[in-house]
Short mmCIF file of C-alpha atoms in Angstrom, two decimals:
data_model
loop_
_atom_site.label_atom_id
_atom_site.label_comp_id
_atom_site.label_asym_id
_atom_site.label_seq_id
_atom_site.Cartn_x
_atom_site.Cartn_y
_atom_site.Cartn_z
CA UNK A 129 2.74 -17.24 -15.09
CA UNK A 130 1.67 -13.24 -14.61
CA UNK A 131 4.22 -11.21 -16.99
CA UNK A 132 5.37 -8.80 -14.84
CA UNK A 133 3.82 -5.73 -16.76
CA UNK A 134 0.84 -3.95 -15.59
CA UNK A 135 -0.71 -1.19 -17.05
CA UNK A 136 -1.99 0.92 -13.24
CA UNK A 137 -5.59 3.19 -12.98
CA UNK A 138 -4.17 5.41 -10.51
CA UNK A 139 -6.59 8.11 -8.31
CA UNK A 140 -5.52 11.96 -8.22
CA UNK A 141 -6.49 14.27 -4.87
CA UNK A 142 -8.45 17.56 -5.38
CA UNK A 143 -6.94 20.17 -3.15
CA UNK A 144 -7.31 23.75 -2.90
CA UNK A 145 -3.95 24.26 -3.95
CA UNK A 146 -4.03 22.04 -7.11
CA UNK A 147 -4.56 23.53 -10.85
CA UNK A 148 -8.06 23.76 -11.95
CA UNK A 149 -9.72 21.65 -14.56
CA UNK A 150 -7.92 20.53 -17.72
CA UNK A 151 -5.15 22.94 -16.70
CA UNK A 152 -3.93 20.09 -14.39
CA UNK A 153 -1.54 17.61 -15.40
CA UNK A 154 -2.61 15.58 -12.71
CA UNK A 155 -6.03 15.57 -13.73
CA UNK A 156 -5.17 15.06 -17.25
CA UNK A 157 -2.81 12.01 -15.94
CA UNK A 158 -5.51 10.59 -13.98
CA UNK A 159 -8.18 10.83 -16.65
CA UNK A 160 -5.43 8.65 -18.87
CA UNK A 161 -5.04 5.92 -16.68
CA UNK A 162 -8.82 4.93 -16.50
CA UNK A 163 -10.94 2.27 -17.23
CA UNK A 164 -13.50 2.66 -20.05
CA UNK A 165 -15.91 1.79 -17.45
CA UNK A 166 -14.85 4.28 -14.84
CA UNK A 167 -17.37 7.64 -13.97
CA UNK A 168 -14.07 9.91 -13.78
CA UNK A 169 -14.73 12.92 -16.09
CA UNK A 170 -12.74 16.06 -15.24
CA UNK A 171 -14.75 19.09 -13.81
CA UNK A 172 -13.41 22.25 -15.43
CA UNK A 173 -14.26 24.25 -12.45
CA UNK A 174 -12.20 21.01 -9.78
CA UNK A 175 -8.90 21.59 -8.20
CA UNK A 176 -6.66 18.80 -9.19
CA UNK A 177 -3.63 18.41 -7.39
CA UNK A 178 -1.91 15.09 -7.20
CA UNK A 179 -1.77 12.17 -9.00
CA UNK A 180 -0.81 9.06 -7.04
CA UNK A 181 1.25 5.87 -8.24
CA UNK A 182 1.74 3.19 -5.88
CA UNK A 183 0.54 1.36 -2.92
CA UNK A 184 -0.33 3.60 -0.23
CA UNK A 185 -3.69 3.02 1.68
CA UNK A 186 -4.59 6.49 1.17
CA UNK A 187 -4.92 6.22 -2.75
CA UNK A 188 -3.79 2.86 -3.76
CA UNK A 189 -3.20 2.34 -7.88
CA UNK A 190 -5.33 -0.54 -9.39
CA UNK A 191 -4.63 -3.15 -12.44
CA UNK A 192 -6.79 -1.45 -15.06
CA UNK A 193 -8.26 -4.42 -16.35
CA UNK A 194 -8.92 -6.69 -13.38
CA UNK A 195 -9.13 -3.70 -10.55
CA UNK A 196 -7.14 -5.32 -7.98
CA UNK A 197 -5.02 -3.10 -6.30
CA UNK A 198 -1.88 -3.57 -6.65
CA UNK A 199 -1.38 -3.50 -3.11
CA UNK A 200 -3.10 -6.78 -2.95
CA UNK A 201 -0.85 -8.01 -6.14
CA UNK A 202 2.61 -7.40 -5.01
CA UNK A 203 1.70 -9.40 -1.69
CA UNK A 204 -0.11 -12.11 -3.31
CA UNK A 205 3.64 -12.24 -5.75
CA UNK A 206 6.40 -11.56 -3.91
CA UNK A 207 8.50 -11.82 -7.12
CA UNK A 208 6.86 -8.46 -8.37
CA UNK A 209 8.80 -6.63 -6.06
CA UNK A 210 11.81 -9.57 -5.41
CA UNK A 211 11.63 -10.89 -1.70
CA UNK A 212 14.45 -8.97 -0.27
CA UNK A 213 12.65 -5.84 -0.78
CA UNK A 214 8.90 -7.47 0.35
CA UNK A 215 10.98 -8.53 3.47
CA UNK A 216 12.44 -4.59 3.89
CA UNK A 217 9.29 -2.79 3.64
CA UNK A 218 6.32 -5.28 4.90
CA UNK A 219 4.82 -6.14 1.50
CA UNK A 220 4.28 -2.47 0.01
CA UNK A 221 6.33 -0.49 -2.75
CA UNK A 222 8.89 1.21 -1.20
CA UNK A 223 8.16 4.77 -3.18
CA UNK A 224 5.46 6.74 -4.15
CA UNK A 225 5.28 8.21 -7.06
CA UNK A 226 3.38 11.50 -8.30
CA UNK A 227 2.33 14.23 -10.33
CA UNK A 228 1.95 17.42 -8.80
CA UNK A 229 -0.02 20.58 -10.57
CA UNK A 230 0.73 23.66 -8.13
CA UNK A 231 -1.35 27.20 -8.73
CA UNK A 232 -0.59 28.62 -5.49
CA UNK A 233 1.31 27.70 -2.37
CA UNK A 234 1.42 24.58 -0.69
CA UNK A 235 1.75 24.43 2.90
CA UNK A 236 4.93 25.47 5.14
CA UNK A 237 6.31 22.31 6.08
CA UNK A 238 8.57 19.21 6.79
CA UNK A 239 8.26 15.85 6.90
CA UNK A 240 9.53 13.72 9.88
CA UNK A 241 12.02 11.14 9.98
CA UNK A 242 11.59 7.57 10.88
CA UNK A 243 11.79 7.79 14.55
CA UNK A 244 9.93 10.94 14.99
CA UNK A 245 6.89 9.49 12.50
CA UNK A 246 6.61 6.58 14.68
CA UNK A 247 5.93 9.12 17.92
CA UNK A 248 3.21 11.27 16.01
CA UNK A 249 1.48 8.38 14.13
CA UNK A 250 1.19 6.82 17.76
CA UNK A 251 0.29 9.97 19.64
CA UNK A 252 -1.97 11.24 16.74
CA UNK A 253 -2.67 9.08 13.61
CA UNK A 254 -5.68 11.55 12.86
CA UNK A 255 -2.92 13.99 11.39
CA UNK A 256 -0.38 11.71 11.08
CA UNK A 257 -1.60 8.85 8.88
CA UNK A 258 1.03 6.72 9.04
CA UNK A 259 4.60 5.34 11.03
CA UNK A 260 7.36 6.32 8.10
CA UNK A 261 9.66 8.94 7.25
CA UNK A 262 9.34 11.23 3.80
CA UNK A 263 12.59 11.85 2.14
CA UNK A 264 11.16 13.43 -1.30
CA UNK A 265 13.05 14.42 -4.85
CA UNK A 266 11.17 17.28 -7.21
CA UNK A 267 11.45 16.90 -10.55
CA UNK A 268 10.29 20.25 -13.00
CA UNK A 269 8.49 19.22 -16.02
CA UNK A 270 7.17 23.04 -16.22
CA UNK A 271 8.96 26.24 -14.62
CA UNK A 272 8.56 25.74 -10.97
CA UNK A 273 9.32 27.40 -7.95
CA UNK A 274 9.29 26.84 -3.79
CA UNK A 275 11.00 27.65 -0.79
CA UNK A 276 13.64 24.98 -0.15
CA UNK A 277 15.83 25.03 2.93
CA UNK A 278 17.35 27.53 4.90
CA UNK A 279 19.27 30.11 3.68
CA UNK A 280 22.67 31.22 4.46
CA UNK A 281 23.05 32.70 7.37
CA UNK A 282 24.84 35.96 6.40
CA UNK A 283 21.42 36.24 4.04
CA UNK A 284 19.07 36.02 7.19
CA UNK A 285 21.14 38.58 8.72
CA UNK A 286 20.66 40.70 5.73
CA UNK A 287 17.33 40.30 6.03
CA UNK A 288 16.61 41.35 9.80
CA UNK A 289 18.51 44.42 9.07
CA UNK A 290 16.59 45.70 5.95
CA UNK A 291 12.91 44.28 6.77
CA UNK A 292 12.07 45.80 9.66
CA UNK A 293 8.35 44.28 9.49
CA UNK A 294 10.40 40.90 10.14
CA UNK A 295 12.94 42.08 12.65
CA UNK A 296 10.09 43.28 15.07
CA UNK A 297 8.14 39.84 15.03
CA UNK A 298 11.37 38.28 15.39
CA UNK A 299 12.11 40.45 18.44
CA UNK A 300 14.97 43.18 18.36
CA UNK A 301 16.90 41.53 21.46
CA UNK A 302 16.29 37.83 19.48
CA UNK A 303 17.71 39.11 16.57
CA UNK A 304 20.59 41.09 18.14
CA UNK A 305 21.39 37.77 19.75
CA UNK A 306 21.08 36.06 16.53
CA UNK A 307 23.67 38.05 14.20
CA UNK A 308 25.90 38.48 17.58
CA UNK A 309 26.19 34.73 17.60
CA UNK A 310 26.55 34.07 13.90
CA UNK A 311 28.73 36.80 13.25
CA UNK A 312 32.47 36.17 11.86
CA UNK A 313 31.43 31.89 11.39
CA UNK A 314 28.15 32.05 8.82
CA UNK A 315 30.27 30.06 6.51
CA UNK A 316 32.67 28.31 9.43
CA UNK A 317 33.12 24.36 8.42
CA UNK A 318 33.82 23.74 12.59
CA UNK A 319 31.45 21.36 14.23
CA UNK A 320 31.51 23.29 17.00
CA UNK A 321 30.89 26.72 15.19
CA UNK A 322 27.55 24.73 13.25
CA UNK A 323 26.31 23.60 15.97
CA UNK A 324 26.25 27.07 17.68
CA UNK A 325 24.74 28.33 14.15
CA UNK A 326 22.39 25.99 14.16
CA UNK A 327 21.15 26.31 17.58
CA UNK A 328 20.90 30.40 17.14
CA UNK A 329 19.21 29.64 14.09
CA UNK A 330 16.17 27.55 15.85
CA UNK A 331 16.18 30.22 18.55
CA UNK A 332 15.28 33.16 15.97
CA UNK A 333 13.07 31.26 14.17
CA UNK A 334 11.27 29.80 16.61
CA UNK A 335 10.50 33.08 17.98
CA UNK A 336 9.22 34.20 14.37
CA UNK A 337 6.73 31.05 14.47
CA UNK A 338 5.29 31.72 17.64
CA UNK A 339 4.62 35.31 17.08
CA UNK A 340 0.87 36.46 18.25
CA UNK A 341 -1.39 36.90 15.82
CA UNK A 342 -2.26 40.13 16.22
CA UNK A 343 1.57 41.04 15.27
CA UNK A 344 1.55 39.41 12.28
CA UNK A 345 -1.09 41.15 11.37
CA UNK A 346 0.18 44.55 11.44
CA UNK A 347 3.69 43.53 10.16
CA UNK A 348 2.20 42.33 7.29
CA UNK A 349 0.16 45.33 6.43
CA UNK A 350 3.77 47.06 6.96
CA UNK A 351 5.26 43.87 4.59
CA UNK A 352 3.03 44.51 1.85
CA UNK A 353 3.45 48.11 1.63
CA UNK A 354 6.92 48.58 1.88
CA UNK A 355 6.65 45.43 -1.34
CA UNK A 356 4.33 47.95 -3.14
CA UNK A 357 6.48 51.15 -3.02
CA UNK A 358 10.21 50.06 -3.24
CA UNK A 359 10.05 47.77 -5.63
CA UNK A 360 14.13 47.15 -6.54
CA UNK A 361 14.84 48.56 -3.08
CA UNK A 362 12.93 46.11 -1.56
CA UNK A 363 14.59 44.14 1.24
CA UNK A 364 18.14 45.58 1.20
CA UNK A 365 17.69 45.16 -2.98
CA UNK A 366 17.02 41.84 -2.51
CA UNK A 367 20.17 40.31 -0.65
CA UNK A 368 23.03 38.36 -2.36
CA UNK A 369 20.88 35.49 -3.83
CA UNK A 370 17.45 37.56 -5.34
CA UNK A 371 16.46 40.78 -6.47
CA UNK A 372 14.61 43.02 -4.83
CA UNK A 373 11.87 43.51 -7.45
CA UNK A 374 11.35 39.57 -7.82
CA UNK A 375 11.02 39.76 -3.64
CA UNK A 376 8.61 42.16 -3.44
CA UNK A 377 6.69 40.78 -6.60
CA UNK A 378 6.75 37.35 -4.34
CA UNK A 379 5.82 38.74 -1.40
CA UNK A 380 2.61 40.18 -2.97
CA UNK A 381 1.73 37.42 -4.95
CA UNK A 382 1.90 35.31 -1.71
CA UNK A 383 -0.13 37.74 0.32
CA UNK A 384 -3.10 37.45 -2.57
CA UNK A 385 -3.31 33.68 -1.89
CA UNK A 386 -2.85 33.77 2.21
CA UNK A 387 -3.30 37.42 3.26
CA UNK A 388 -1.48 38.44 6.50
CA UNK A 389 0.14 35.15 6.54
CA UNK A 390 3.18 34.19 9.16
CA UNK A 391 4.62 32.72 5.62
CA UNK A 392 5.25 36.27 3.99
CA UNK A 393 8.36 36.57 6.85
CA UNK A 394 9.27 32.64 6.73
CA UNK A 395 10.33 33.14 2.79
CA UNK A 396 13.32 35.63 4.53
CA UNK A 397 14.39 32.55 6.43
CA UNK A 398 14.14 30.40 3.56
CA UNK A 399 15.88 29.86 -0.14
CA UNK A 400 13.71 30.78 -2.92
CA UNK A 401 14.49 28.62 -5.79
CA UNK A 402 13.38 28.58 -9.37
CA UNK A 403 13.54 25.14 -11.42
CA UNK A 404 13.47 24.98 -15.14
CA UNK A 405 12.12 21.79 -17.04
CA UNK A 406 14.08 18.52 -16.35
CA UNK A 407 16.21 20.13 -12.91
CA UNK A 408 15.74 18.17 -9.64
CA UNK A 409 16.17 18.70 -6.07
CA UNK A 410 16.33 16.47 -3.16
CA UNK A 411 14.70 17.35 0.37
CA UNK A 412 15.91 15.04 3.10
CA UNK A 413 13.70 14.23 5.96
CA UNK A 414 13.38 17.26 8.40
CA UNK A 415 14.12 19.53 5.07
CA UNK A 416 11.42 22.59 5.64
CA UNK A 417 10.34 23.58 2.56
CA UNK A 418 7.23 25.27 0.64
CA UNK A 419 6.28 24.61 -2.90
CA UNK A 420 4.70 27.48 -4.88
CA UNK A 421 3.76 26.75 -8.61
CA UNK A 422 4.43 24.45 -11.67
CA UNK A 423 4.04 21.35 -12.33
CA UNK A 424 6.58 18.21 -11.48
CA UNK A 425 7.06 14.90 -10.86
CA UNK A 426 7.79 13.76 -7.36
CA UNK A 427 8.77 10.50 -5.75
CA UNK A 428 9.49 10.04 -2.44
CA UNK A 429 9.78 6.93 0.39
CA UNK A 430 5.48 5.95 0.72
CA UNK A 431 4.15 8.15 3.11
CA UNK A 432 1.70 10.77 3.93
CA UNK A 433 3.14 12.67 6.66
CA UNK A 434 3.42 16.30 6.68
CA UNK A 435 3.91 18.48 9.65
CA UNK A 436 2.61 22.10 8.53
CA UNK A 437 2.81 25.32 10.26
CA UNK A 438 2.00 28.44 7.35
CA UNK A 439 0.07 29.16 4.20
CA UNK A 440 -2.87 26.66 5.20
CA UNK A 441 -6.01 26.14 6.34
CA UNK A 442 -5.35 22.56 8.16
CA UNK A 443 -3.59 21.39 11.17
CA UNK A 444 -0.75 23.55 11.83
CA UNK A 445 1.96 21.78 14.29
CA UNK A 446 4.28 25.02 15.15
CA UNK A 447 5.94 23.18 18.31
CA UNK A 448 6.97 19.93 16.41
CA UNK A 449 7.94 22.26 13.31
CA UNK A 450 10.26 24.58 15.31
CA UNK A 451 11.81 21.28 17.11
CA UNK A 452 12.04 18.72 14.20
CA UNK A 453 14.14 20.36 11.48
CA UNK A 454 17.49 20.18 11.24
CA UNK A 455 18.09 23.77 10.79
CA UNK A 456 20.90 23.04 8.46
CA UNK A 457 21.42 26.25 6.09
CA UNK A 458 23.14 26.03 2.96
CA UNK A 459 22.25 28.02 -0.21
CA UNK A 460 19.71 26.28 -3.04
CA UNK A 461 22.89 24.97 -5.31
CA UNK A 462 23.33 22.45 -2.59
CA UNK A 463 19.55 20.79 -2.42
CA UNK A 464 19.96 21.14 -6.57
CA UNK A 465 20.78 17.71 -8.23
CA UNK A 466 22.91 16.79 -11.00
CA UNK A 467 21.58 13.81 -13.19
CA UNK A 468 23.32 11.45 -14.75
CA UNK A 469 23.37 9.21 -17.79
CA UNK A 470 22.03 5.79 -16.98
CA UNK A 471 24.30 3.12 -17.32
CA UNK A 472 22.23 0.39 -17.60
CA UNK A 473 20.22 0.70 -20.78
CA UNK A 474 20.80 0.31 -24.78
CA UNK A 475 20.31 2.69 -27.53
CA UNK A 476 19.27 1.42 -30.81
CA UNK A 477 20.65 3.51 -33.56
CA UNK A 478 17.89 5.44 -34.08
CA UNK A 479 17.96 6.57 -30.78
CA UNK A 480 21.80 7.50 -30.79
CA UNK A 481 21.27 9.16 -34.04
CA UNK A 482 18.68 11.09 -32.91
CA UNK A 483 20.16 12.06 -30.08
CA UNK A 484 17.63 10.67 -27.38
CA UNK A 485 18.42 10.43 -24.29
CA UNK A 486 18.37 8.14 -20.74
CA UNK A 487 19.09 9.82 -17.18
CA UNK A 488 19.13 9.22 -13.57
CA UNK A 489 17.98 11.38 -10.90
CA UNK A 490 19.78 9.06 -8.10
CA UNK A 491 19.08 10.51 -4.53
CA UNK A 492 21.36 9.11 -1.61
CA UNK A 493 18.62 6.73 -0.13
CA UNK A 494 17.56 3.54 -0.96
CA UNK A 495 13.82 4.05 -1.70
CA UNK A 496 13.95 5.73 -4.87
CA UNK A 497 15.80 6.51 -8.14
CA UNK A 498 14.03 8.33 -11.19
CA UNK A 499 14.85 7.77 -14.91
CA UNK A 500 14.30 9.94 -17.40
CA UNK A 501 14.53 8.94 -21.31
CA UNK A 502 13.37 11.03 -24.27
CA UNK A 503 13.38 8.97 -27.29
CA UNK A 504 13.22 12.07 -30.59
CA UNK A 505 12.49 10.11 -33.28
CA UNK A 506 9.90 7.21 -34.45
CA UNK A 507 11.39 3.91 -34.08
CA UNK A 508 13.83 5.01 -31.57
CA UNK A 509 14.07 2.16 -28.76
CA UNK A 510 15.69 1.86 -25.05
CA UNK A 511 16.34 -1.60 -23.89
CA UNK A 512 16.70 -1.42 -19.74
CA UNK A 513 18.16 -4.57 -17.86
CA UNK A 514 16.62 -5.87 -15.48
CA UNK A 515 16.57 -4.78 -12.03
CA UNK A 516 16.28 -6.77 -8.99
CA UNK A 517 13.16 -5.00 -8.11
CA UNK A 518 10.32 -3.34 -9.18
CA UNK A 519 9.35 0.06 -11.13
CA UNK A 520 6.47 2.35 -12.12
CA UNK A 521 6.90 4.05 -15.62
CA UNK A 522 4.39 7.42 -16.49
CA UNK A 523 4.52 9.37 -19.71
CA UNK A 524 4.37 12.49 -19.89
CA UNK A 525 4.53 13.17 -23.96
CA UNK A 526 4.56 11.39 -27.01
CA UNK A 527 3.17 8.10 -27.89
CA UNK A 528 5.08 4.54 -28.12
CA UNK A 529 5.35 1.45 -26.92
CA UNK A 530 6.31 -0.69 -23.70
CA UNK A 531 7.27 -4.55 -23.84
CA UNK A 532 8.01 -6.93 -21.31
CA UNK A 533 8.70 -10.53 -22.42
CA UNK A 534 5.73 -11.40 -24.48
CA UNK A 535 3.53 -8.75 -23.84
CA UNK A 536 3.54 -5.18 -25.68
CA UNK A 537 1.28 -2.44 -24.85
CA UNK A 538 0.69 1.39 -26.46
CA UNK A 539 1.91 4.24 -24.42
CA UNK A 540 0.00 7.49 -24.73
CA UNK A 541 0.41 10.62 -22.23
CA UNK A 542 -0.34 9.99 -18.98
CA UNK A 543 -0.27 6.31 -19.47
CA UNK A 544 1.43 3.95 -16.18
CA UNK A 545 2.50 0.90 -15.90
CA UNK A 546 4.01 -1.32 -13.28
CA UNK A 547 6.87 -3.50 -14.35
CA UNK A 548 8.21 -6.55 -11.80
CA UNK A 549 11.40 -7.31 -10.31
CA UNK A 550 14.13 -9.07 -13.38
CA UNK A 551 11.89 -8.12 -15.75
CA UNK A 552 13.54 -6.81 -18.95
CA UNK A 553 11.66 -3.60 -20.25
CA UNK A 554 11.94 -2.29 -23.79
CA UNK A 555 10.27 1.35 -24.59
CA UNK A 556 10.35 2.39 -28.28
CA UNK A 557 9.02 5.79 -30.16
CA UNK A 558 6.18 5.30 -32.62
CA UNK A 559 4.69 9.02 -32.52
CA UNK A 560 5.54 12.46 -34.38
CA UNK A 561 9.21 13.43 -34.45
CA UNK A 562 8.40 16.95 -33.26
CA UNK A 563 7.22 15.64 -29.95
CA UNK A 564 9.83 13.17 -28.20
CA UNK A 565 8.40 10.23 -26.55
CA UNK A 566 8.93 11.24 -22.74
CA UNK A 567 8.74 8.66 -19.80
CA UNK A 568 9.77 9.16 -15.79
CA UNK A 569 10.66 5.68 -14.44
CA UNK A 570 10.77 5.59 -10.55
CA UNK A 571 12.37 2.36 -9.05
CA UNK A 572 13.71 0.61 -6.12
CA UNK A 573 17.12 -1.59 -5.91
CA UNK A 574 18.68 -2.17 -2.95
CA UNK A 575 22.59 -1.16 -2.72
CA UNK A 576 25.04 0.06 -1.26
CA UNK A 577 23.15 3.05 -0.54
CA UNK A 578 22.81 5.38 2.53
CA UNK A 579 19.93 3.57 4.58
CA UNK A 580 16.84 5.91 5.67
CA UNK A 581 15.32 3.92 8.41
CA UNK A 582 16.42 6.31 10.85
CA UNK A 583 17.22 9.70 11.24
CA UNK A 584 19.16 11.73 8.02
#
């Protein structure tokens, strides 16, 4: 019988928005995980962006020794994954895991939920690849930061008063009708009161997104110079949750990657967030967000859906953009995460001693969970429990080992490995005490989660 511990060769996508060359940690990742066979050889001069783990069609991981994919594995076992969860999601891992190295902005976007992704696949699997929803949790393993929901309202307002680039492709009479609506409830708790908000919300918005060209245009020749000359002043100083320096710094930055862009005026709409190493956020399906640099882990339900509409090149989809999202607005500290330690794992005493570590980045769907664990010294060891289902485990520094049952294999940056459903998993430190071994572990276990098969 198989031991349920695969070491994966996984593939990694070159896009324009992806680090170059050996300054990828995708690439680098990547480059790990193959075969001594394999042609891959990082080009210095390459955009790297994403490093896939899992089964998706679109890059599906491999066994590195016998090249199946594992795809093809987990349906030819159905104890790799348990059968409950083979049952749930037709034969394929439920996540996908990644590494993603950012150098400039990623598309202006959202992700649809289950229902919706089952219209657009239909109506147009050209730029919709496939029929499932995206819920998605970032996790920073460098300084990162995006645009991640929409703001508060009384900060929008803020904004149409002291941009006036924005307010005029927003439309005076829009926006008047906007902060008329919102004004006296931007922090109201009443159903009835959000669903006004959110409704006034889409309406300004919408009109931002479907401003002519030509309009943006000239606003953001206004945009940038205003960014240029104030400085602190910039935007009303910056509003209640920025400064205006670090604004107009952003908005300039932004404008060197996608000049004249209808994104310089969306980041107004939008929280700007900043992650350090090891903080997480969680974007629900619907969530509109941009990311902007760093590098992080991601894991999200397996699918390749994205409906864009700013700071791209490809198929923008304004109308299902504006009508999709949830407009919900909230500020960043809500979309933030707070990990936890994970319960079910031992500590040797080396570890304890050393004071390693073991947490959980638990989103509320059923997908996904992440663990983190940083063992500091050599010889420090985790034992996890088993799990009724089945995990992918990446390093990302340091050196050790992994063991399931019989088998033991070395772990080395960038390494990844499968592990099957009830399968105990051991991970112990064998490198230099300066350096802690570091793995992500992203798994599925079905609970008493919220379900995501529909809308969230």
């Amino acid at each position: 019988m198989q031991v349920p511990l695969i070491r994966l060769q996984c593939g990694v996508n070159s896009y324009d928005w992806g680090k170059v060359g050996s300054e990828s940690a995708a690439a680098k990742c990547a480059a790990a995980t193959q075969h001594e066979s394999s042609s891959f050889k990082i080009e210095e001069e390459k955009p790297y962006a994403e490093l896939w783990m899992g089964t998706h069609p679109s890059l599906p991981s491999k066994d590195l020794q016998t090249q199946r994919s594992l795809l093809e594995m987990v349906q030819d076992n159905q104890s790799l994954m348990s059968p409950e969860i083979t049952r749930r999601y037709g034969g394929k891992l439920p996540f996908l895991f990644k590494v993603l190295s950012i150098r400039k902005a990623l598309s202006i976007q959202a992700h649809p939920n289950k229902k919706l992704a089952e219209q657009l696949h239909s109506k147009d699997p050209k730029n919709y690849p496939d029929d499932n929803h995206k819920p998605e949790m970032t996790i920073a393993v460098t300084p990162f930061d995006g645009l991640c929901g929409f703001r508060p309202l009384g900060e929008i307002v803020h904004f149409l008063s002291h941009v006036p680039s924005l307010r005029k492709l927003v439309g005076n009479s829009v926006a008047k009708e906007f902060e008329e609506a919102v004004h006296g409830r931007e922090t109201s708790d009443s159903s009835e009161d959000l669903q006004k908000d959110k409704k006034a919300l889409q309406a300004a918005f919408s009109a931002l997104m479907n401003a002519e060209k030509p309009s943006i245009a000239n606003a953001a020749k206004e945009l940038i110079a205003s960014a240029k000359a104030d400085g602190e002043s910039f935007a009303g100083n910056g509003g209640p949750s920025n400064e205006g320096q670090e604004l107009a710094d952003l908005v300039v930055r932004l404008n060197g990657q996608f000049e004249g862009d209808i994104g310089l005026f969306v980041l107004f709409f939008l929280n700007y967030v900043k992650l350090e190493i090891g903080e997480a956020m969680f974007l629900k399906a619907d969530d509109i967000h941009a990311y902007l640099s760093g590098d992080i882990i991601e894991c999200m339900a397996s699918s390749d859906n994205v409906v864009r509409a700013g700071f791209t090149p490809k198929y923008q989809d304004i109308p299902t953009l504006t009508s999709m999202l949830t407009y919900s607005y909230a500020p960043i500290s809500s979309q933030k995460m707070s990990p936890t330690d994970y319960p079910y794992v031992t500590l040797n005493r080396t570890a304890y001693s050393s004071g390693s570590s073991v947490i959980l980045y638990d989103p509320p769907i059923e997908e996904f969970s992440v663990v983190k664990t940083d063992l500091t010294r050599n010889g420090a060891k985790a034992t996890f429990e088993p799990i009724d289902g089945p995990s992918i485990i990446l390093c990302t520094a340091g050196r050790g080992t992994i063991n399931v049952g019989p088998k033991t294999e070395e772990v080395r940056h960038g390494y990844v490995f499968f592990v099957g459903a009830t399968a105990e998993c051991v991970l112990e430190s064998s490198g230099d005490e300066n350096e802690p071994f570091t793995t992500f572990k992203a798994f599925c276990e079905l609970s008493e989660k919220e379900t995501t098969n529909g809308d969230i």
